[in-house]
Coordinates of C-alpha atoms in Angstrom, one line a residue:
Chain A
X1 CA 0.0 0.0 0.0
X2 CA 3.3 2.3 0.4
X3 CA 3.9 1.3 -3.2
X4 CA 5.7 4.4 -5.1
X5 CA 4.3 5.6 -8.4
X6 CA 6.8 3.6 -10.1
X7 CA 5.9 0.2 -7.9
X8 CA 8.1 -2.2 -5.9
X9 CA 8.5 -2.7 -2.6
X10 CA 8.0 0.1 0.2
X11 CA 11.3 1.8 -0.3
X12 CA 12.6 0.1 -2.8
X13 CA 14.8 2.7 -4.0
X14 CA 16.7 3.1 -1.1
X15 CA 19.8 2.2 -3.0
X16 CA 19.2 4.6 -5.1
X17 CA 18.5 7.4 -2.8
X18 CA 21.8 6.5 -0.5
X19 CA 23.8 6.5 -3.5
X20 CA 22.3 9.9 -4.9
X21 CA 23.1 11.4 -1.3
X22 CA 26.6 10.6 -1.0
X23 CA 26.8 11.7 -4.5
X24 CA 25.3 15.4 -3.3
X25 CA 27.7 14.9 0.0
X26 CA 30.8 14.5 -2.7
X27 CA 30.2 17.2 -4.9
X28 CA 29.5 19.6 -1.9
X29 CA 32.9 17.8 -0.7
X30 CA 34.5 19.1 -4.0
X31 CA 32.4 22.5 -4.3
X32 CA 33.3 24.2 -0.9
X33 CA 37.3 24.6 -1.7
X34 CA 36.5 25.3 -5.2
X35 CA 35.1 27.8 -4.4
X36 CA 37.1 29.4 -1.6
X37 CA 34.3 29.7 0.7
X38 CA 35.5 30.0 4.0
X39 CA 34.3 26.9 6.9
X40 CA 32.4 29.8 9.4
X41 CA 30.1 30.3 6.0
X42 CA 29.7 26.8 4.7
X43 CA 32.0 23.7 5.9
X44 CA 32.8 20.7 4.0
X45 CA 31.5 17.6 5.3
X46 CA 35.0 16.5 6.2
X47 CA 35.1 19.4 8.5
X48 CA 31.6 18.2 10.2
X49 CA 32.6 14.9 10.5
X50 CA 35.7 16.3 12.3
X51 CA 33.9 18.6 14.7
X52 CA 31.7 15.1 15.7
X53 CA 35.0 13.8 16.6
X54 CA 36.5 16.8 18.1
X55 CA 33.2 17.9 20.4
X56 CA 31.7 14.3 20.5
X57 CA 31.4 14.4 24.3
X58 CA 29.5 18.3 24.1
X59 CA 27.3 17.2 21.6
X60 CA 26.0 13.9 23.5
X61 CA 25.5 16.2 26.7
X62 CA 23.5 18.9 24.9
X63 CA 21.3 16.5 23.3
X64 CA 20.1 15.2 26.4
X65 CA 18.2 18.0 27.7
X66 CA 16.8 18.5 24.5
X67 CA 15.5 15.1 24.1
X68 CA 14.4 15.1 27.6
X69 CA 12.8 18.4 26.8
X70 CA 11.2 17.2 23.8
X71 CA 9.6 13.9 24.7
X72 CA 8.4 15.5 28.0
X73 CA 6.7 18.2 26.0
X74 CA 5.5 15.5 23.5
X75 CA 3.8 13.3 26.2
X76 CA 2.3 16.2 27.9
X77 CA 0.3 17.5 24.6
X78 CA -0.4 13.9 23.9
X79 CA -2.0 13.6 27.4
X80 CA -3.5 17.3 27.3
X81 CA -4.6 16.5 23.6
X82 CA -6.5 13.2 24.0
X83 CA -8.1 14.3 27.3
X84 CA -9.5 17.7 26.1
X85 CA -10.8 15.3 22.5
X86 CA -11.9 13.0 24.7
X87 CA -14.1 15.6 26.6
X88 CA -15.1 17.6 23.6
X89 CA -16.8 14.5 22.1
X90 CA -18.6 13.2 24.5
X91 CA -19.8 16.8 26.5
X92 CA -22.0 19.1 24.7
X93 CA -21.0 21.8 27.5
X94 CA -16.9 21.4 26.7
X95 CA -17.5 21.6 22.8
X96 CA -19.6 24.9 23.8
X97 CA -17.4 25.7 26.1
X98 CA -13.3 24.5 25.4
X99 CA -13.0 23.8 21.8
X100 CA -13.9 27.5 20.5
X101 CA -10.9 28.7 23.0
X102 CA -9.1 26.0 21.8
X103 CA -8.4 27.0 18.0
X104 CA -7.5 30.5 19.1
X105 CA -4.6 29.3 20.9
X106 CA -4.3 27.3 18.1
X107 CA -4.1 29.9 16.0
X108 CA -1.6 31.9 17.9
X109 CA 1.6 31.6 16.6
X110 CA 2.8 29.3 20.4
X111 CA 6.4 30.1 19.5
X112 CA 5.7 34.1 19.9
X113 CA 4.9 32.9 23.9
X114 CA 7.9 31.2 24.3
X115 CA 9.6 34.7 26.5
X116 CA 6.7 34.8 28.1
X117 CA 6.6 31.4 29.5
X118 CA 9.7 31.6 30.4
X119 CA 9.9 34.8 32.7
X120 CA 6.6 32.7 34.4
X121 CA 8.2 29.4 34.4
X122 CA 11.8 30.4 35.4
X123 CA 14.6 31.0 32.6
X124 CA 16.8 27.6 34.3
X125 CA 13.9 25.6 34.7
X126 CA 13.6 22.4 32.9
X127 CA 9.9 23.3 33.0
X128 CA 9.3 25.9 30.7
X129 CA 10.8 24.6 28.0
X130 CA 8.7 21.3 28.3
X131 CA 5.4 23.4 28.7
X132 CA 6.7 25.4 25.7
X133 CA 7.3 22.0 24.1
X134 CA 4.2 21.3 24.7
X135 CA 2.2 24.2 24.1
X136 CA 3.7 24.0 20.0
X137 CA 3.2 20.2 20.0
X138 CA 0.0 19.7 21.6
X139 CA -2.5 21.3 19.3
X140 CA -2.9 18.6 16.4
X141 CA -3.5 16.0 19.1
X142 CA -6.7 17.4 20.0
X143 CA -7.7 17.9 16.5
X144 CA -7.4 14.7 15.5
X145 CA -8.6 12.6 18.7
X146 CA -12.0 14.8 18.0
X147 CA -12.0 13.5 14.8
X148 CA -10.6 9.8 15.6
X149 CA -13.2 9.5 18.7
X150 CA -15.8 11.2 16.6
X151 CA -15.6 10.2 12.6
X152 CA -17.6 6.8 13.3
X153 CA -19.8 5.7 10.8
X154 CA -24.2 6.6 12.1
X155 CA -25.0 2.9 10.7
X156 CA -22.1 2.0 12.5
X157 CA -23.4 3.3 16.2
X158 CA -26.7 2.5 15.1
X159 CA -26.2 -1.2 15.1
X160 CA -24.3 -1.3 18.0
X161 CA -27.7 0.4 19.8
X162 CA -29.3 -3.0 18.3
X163 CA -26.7 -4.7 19.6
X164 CA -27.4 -3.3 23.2
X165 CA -24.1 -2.0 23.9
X166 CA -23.3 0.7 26.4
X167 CA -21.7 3.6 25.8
X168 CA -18.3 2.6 27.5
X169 CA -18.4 -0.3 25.3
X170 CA -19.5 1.9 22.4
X171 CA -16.3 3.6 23.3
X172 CA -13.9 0.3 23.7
X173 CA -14.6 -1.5 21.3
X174 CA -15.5 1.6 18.5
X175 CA -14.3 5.0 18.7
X176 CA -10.8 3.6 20.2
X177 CA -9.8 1.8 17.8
X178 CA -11.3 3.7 15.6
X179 CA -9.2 6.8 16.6
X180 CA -5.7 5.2 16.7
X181 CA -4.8 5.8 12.7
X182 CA -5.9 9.4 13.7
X183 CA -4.2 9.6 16.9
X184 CA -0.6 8.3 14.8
X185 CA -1.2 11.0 12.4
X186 CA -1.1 13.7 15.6
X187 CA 1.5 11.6 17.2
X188 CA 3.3 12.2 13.7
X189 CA 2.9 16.0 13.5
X190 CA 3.0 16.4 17.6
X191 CA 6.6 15.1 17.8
X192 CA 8.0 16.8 14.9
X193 CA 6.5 19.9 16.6
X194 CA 7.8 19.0 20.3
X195 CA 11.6 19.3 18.0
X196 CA 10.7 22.5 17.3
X197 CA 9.5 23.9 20.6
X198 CA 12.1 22.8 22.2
X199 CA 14.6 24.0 20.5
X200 CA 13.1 27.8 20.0
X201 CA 13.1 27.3 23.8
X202 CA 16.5 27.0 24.4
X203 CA 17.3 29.4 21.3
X204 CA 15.3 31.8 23.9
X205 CA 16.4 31.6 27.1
X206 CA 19.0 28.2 27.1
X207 CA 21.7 27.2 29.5
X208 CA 21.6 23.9 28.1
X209 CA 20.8 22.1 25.0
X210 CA 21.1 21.3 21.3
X211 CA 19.5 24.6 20.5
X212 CA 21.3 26.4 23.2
X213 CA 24.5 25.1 21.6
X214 CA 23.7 26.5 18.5
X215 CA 23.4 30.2 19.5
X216 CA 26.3 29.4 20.9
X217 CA 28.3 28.1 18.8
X218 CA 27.0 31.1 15.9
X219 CA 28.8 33.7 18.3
X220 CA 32.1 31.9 17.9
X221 CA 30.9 32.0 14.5
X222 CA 32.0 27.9 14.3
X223 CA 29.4 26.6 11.5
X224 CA 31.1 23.1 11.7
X225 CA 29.5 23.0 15.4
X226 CA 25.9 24.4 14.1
X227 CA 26.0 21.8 11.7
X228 CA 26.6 19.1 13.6
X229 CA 24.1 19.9 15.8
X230 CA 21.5 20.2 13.6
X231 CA 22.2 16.1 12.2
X232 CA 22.2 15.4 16.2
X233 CA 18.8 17.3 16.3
X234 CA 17.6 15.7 12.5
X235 CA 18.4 12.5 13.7
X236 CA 16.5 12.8 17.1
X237 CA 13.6 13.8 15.4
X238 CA 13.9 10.8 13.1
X239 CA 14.3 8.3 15.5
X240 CA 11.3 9.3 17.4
X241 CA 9.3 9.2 14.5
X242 CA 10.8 5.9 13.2
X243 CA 9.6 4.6 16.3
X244 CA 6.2 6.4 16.4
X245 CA 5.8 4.7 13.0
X246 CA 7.0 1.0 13.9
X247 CA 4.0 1.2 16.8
X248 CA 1.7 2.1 14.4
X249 CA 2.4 -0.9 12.2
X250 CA 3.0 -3.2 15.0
X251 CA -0.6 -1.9 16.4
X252 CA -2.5 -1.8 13.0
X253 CA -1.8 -5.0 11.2
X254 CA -5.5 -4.4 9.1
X255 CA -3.2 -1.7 7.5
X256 CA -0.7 -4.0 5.7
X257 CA -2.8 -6.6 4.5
X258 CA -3.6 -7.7 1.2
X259 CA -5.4 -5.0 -1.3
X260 CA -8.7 -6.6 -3.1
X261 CA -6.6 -5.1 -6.1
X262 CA -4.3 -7.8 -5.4
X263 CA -6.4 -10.6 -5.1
Chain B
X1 CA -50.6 -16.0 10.0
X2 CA -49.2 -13.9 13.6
X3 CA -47.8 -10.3 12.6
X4 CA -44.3 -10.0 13.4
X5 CA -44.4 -6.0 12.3
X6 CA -47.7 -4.0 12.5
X7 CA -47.4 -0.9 11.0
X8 CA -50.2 1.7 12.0
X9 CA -50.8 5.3 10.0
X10 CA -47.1 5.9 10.6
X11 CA -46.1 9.6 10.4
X12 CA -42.7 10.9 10.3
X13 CA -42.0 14.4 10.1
X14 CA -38.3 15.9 9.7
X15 CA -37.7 19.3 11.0
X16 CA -35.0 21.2 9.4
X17 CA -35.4 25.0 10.4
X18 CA -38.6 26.1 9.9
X19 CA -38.7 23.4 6.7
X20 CA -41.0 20.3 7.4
X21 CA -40.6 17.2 5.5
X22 CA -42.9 14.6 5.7
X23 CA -41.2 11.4 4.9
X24 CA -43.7 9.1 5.6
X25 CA -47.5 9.8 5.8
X26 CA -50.1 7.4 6.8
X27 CA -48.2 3.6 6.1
X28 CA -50.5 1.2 7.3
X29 CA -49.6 -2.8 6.5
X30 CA -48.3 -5.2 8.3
X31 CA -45.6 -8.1 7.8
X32 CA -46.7 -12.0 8.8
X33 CA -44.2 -14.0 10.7
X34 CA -42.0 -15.8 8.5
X35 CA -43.1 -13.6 5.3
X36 CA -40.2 -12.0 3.2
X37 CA -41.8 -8.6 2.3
X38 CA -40.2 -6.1 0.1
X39 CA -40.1 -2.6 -0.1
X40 CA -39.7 -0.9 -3.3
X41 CA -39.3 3.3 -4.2
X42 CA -37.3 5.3 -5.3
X43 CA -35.2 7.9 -3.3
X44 CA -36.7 9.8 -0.4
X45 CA -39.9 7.7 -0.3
X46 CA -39.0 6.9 3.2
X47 CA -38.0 3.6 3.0
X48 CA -34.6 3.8 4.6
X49 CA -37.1 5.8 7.8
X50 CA -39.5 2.8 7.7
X51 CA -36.6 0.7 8.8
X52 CA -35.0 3.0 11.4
X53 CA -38.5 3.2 12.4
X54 CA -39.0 -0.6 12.8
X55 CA -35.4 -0.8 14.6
X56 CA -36.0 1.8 17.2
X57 CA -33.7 3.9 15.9
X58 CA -36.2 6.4 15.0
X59 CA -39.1 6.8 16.6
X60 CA -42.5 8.1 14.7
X61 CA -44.2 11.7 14.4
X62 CA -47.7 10.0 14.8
X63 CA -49.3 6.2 14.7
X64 CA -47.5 3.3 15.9
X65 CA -44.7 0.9 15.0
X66 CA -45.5 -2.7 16.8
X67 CA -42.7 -5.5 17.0
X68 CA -43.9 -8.6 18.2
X69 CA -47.1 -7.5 19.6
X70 CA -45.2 -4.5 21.3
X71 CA -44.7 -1.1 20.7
X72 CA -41.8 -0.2 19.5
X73 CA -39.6 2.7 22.0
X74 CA -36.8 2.3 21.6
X75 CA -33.5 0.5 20.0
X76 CA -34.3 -3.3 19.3
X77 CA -32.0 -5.6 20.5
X78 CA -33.8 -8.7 18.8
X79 CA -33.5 -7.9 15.4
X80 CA -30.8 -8.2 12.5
X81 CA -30.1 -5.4 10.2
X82 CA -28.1 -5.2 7.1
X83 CA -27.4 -1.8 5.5
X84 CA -26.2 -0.7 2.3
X85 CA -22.8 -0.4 3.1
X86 CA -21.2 -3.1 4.7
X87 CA -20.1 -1.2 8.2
X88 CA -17.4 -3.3 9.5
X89 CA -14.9 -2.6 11.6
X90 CA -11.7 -2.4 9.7
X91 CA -9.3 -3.6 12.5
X92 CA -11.5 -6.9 13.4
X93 CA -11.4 -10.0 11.0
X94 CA -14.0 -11.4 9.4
X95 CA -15.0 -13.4 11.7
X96 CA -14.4 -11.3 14.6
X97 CA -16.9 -8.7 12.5
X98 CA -19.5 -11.2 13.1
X99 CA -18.9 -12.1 16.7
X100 CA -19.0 -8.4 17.7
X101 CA -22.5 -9.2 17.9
X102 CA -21.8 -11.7 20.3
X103 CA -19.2 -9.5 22.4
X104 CA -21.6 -6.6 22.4
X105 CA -24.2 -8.8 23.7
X106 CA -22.0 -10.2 26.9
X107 CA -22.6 -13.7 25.5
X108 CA -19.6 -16.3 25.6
X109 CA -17.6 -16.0 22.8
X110 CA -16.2 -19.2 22.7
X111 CA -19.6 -21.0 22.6
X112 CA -20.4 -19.0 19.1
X113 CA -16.9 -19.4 17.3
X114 CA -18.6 -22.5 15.6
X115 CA -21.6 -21.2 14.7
X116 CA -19.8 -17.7 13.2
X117 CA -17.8 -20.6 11.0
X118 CA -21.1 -21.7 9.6
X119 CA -22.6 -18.7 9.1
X120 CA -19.5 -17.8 6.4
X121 CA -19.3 -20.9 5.1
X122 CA -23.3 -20.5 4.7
X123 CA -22.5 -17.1 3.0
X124 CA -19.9 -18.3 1.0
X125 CA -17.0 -16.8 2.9
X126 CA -14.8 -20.5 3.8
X127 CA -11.6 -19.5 3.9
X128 CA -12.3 -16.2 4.2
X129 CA -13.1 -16.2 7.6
X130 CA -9.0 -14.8 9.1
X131 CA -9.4 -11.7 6.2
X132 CA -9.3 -8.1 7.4
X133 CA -12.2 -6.1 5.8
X134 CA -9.7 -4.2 3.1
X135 CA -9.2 -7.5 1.9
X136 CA -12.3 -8.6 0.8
X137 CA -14.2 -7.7 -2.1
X138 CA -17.8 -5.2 -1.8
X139 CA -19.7 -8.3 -2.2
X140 CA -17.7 -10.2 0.6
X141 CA -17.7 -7.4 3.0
X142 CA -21.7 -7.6 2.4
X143 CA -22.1 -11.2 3.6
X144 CA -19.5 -10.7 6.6
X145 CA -22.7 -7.7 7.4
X146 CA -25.2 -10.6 6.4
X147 CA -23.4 -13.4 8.7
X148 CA -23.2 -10.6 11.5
X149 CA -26.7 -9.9 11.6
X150 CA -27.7 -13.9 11.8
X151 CA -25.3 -15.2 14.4
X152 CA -27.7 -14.0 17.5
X153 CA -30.6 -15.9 15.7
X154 CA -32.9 -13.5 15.9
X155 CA -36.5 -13.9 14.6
X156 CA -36.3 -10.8 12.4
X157 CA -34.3 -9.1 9.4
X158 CA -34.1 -5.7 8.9
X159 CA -32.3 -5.0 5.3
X160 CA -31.9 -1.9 3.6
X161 CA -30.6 -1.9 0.5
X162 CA -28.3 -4.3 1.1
X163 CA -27.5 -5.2 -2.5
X164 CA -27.4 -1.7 -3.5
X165 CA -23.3 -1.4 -3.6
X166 CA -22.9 -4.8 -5.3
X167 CA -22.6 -5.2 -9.4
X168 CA -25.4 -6.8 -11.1
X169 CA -23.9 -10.1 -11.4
X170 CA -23.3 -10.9 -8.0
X171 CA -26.5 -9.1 -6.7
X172 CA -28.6 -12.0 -8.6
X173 CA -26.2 -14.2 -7.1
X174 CA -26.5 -12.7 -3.7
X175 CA -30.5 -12.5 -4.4
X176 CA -30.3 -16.7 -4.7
X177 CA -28.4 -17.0 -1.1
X178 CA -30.6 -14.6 0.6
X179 CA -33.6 -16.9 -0.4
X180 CA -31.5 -19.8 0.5
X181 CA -30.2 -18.5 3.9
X182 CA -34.2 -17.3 4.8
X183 CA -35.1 -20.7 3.6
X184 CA -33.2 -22.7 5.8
X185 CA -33.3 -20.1 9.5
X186 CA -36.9 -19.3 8.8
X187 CA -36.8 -15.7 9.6
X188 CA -39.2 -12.8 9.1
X189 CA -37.6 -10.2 6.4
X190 CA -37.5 -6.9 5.7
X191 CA -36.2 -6.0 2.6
X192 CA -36.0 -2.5 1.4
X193 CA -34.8 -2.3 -2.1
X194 CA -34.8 0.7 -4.9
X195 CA -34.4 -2.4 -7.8
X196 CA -38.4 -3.7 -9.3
X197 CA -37.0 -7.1 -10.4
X198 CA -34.7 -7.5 -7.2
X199 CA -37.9 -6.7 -4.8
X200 CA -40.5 -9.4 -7.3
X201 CA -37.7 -12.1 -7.1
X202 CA -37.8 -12.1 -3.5
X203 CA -40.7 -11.1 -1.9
X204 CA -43.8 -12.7 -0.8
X205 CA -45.4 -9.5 -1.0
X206 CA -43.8 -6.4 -2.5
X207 CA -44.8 -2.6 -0.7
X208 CA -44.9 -0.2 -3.9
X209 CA -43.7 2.9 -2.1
X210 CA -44.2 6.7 -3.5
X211 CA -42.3 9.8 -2.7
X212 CA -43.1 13.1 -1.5
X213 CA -44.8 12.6 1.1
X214 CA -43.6 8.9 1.3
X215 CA -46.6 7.0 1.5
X216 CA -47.8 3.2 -0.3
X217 CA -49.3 3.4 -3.1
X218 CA -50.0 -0.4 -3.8
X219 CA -49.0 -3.6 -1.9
X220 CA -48.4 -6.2 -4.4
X221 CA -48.8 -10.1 -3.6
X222 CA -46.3 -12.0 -5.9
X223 CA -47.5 -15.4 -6.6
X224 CA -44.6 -17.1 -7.8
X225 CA -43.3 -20.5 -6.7
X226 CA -40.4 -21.2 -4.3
X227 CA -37.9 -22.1 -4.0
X228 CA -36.8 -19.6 -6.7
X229 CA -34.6 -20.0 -9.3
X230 CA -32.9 -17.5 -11.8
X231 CA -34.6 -18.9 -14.9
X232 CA -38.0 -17.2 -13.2
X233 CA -36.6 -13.8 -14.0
X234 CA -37.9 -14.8 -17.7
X235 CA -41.4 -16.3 -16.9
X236 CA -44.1 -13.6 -18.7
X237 CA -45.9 -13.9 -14.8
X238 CA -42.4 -12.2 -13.4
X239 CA -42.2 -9.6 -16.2
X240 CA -45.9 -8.6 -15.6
X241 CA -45.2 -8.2 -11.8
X242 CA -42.2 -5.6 -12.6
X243 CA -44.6 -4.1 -14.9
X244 CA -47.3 -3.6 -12.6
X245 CA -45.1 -2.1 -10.3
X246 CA -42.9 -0.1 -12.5
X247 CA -46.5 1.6 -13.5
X248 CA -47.3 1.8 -10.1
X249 CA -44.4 3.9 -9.2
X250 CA -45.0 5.9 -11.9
X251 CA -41.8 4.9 -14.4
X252 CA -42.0 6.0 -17.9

């Protein structure tokens, strides 16, 4: 079902798009000297793969707090997210009352709060930059648990009302599952957010941190060092979304079966 | 003959801002235990509102809807419905589809595994039975619905349109094992249909519905012999049936 436009297996080009990318990473080898551009403006590869090997140890202990930071702030708007769809679809009051509120701070721009959180939440607190983790990452999980809990087909409810069931095991054996492709998709778009936060977070008001290191290390104007941690931060936000994706296929097996097309 | 369904100057009114549709105005017939009755119309006669109606799903503007002697108030439990669209659950198997009914119903899974089995392999579904939904065909989705709606056994089959989806082929084939199925569990059906031939080959009787306001304009009794076979499609008695009714609904 992955199946590219020009078929075969669910990244079956990956050959291809390994070599094509160490092609790019040559010619950028090659380009840079060529050139003359100096490393603070662009570095070669080489020089990146140095500074890994030069600041290993600084990069590992900034990344922590940033992960930390990130999958704090990511489990908090999934928890804050799935409650408040939760409560939206099944009270009349809340979708009066929360949701309206709701997509206006959605529609604030959360990153524009980030100074403000943090003069509330304390400038060295581990805190603030979760809840400002949070407060970027938490907003499609509420979107789409509404829509997961809620998107059910009428026939569908109505025969479970023949069926006598209640409304917890309406809920159970129904909406739940019925909500997990949607609640992936926010998990999807709520990590890849958390990244973000967290990292505007520290760009604001860090002592710590991948994003801290980066302001850091554009004063001493040492673009080997920004580089390198950006692919630390890239390959966080990968890994966490390789894994939010191998629970979803582990969870939905109806999802990789057989198409009728096939049969 | 007991009445199984008793259908009294049934009114339902839709409300939609200070618009009042009446979908159904004055029905009045009734459905005999063990009959297969039919209801034919086209869109927005109300048919899809006479079974909601009958289910408990809906419940009527004026008259009464009587189920086995009682009056109808609210959900029935008792009763098997098939819709148009299949309305499986796309993370259960088929056969977990059908025992949902079960699970919703508190009863023992285990002690209905078997009888789930037969039900597909009554429906045509052997082999089937360990398929998620999105790998079955339209027409196999619609018999996991049909094997669903039997496994509880109950005494009466709700069906709207349940052929609707399915290409013209397979809907005369599905037409055969819905006979053969009712034949053999003895229920009292249901059957809301927008197809003339589809609602002759089946029926005992066939309710000739109109539109705007929704009401019956004939109740046909189709005298053919059973068990049916595909061949009667071409007897002049069948084609004289679908042409009473076609005139009766008004087709040009």
């Amino acid at each position: 079902m992955n199946e590219g436009a020009y078929g075969g297996t669910p990244f079956g080009g990956i050959k291809w798009s390994v070599l094509f990318f160490l092609c790019l990473l040559v010619l950028w080898q090659l380009v840079v000297p060529f050139l003359g551009l100096p490393s603070y403006l662009l570095p070669t590869p080489a020089q990146i793969v140095e500074e890994f090997g030069k600041r290993g140890g600084l990069l590992m202990s900034q990344f922590l707090p940033t992960f930390y930071e990130t999958i704090l702030g990511f489990l908090l708007g999934v928890a804050v997210g799935v409650s408040a769809g939760l409560g939206i679809v099944y009270s009349r009051f809340l979708w009066l009352t929360i949701y309206p509120s709701l997509v206006v701070v959605g529609s604030i721009p959360r990153v524009a709060i980030a100074p403000l959180i943090l003069i509330w939440l304390g400038i060295d607190s581990l805190w603030s930059k979760v809840t400002i983790a949070f407060l970027v990452a938490f907003f499609p999980m509420v979107i789409n648990s509404i829509v997961g809990f809620s998107q059910v087909e009428t026939e569908m409810l109505d025969l479970a009302k023949t069926m006598g069931m209640g409304r917890w095991m309406e809920f159970r054996k129904i909406r739940l599952p019925n909500s997990i492709p949607y609640l992936f998709a926010g998990f999807k778009a709520s990590i890849a957010l958390a990244v973000i936060g967290a990292v505007v977070a520290e760009f604001v008001a860090g002592q710590k941190g991948l994003g801290y290191l980066i302001v850091v290390a554009n004063n001493d104007l040492n673009a080997p060092l920004i580089f390198a941690s950006i692919i630390v931060l890239s390959a966080m936000s990968l890994g966490l979304f390789g894994i939010i994706v191998g629970l979803e296929k582990m969870l939905m097996p109806w999802r990789r079966g057989i198409q009728p097309s096939e049969l | 003959m007991a009445s199984v369904i008793q259908y009294d100057k049934v009114r339902k009114i839709y409300n939609s801002g200070d618009d009042e549709v009446v979908a159904l105005q004055e029905v009045s017939f009734s459905v005999g235990e063990g009959e297969f009755v039919t209801v034919v119309g086209r869109s927005g006669c109300g048919k899809t509102t006479l079974l909601k109606l009958t289910a408990g799903l809906l419940q009527p503007s004026g008259g009464a809807v009587q189920v086995a002697g009682a009056p109808v108030r609210g959900p029935l439990t008792n009763v098997g419905i098939v819709f148009q669209a299949p309305v499986l659950l796309a993370w259960r198997k088929a056969i977990d589809n059908v025992l949902l009914q079960v699970e919703a119903r508190k009863l023992r899974v285990e002690n209905y595994r078997k009888r789930a089995l037969e039900l597909l392999d009554l429906t045509g579904l052997k082999g089937f039975e360990e398929r998620y939904p999105s790998e079955l065909s339209g027409g196999m989705q619609q018999r996991v619905s049909i094997s669903r709606a039997l496994i509880h056994d109950p005494p009466l089959l709700l069906m709207d349109e349940p052929f609707g989806a399915l290409d013209a082929i397979t809907r005369d084939e599905m037409n055969l094992e819905l006979l053969r199925i009712w034949h053999e569990a003895k229920k009292t059906v249901l059957f809301i249909t927008h197809s003339i031939p589809e609602a002759v080959f089946l029926g005992d009787r066939v309710i000739v519905m109109t539109p705007r306001p929704g009401k019956v304009s004939e109740i046909v009794n189709i005298d053919l012999p059973r068990p049916r076979t595909t061949a009667l499609r071409d007897e002049p008695k069948f084609i004289s049936y679908v042409r009473q009714i076609r005139k009766s609904l008004g087709v040009r």
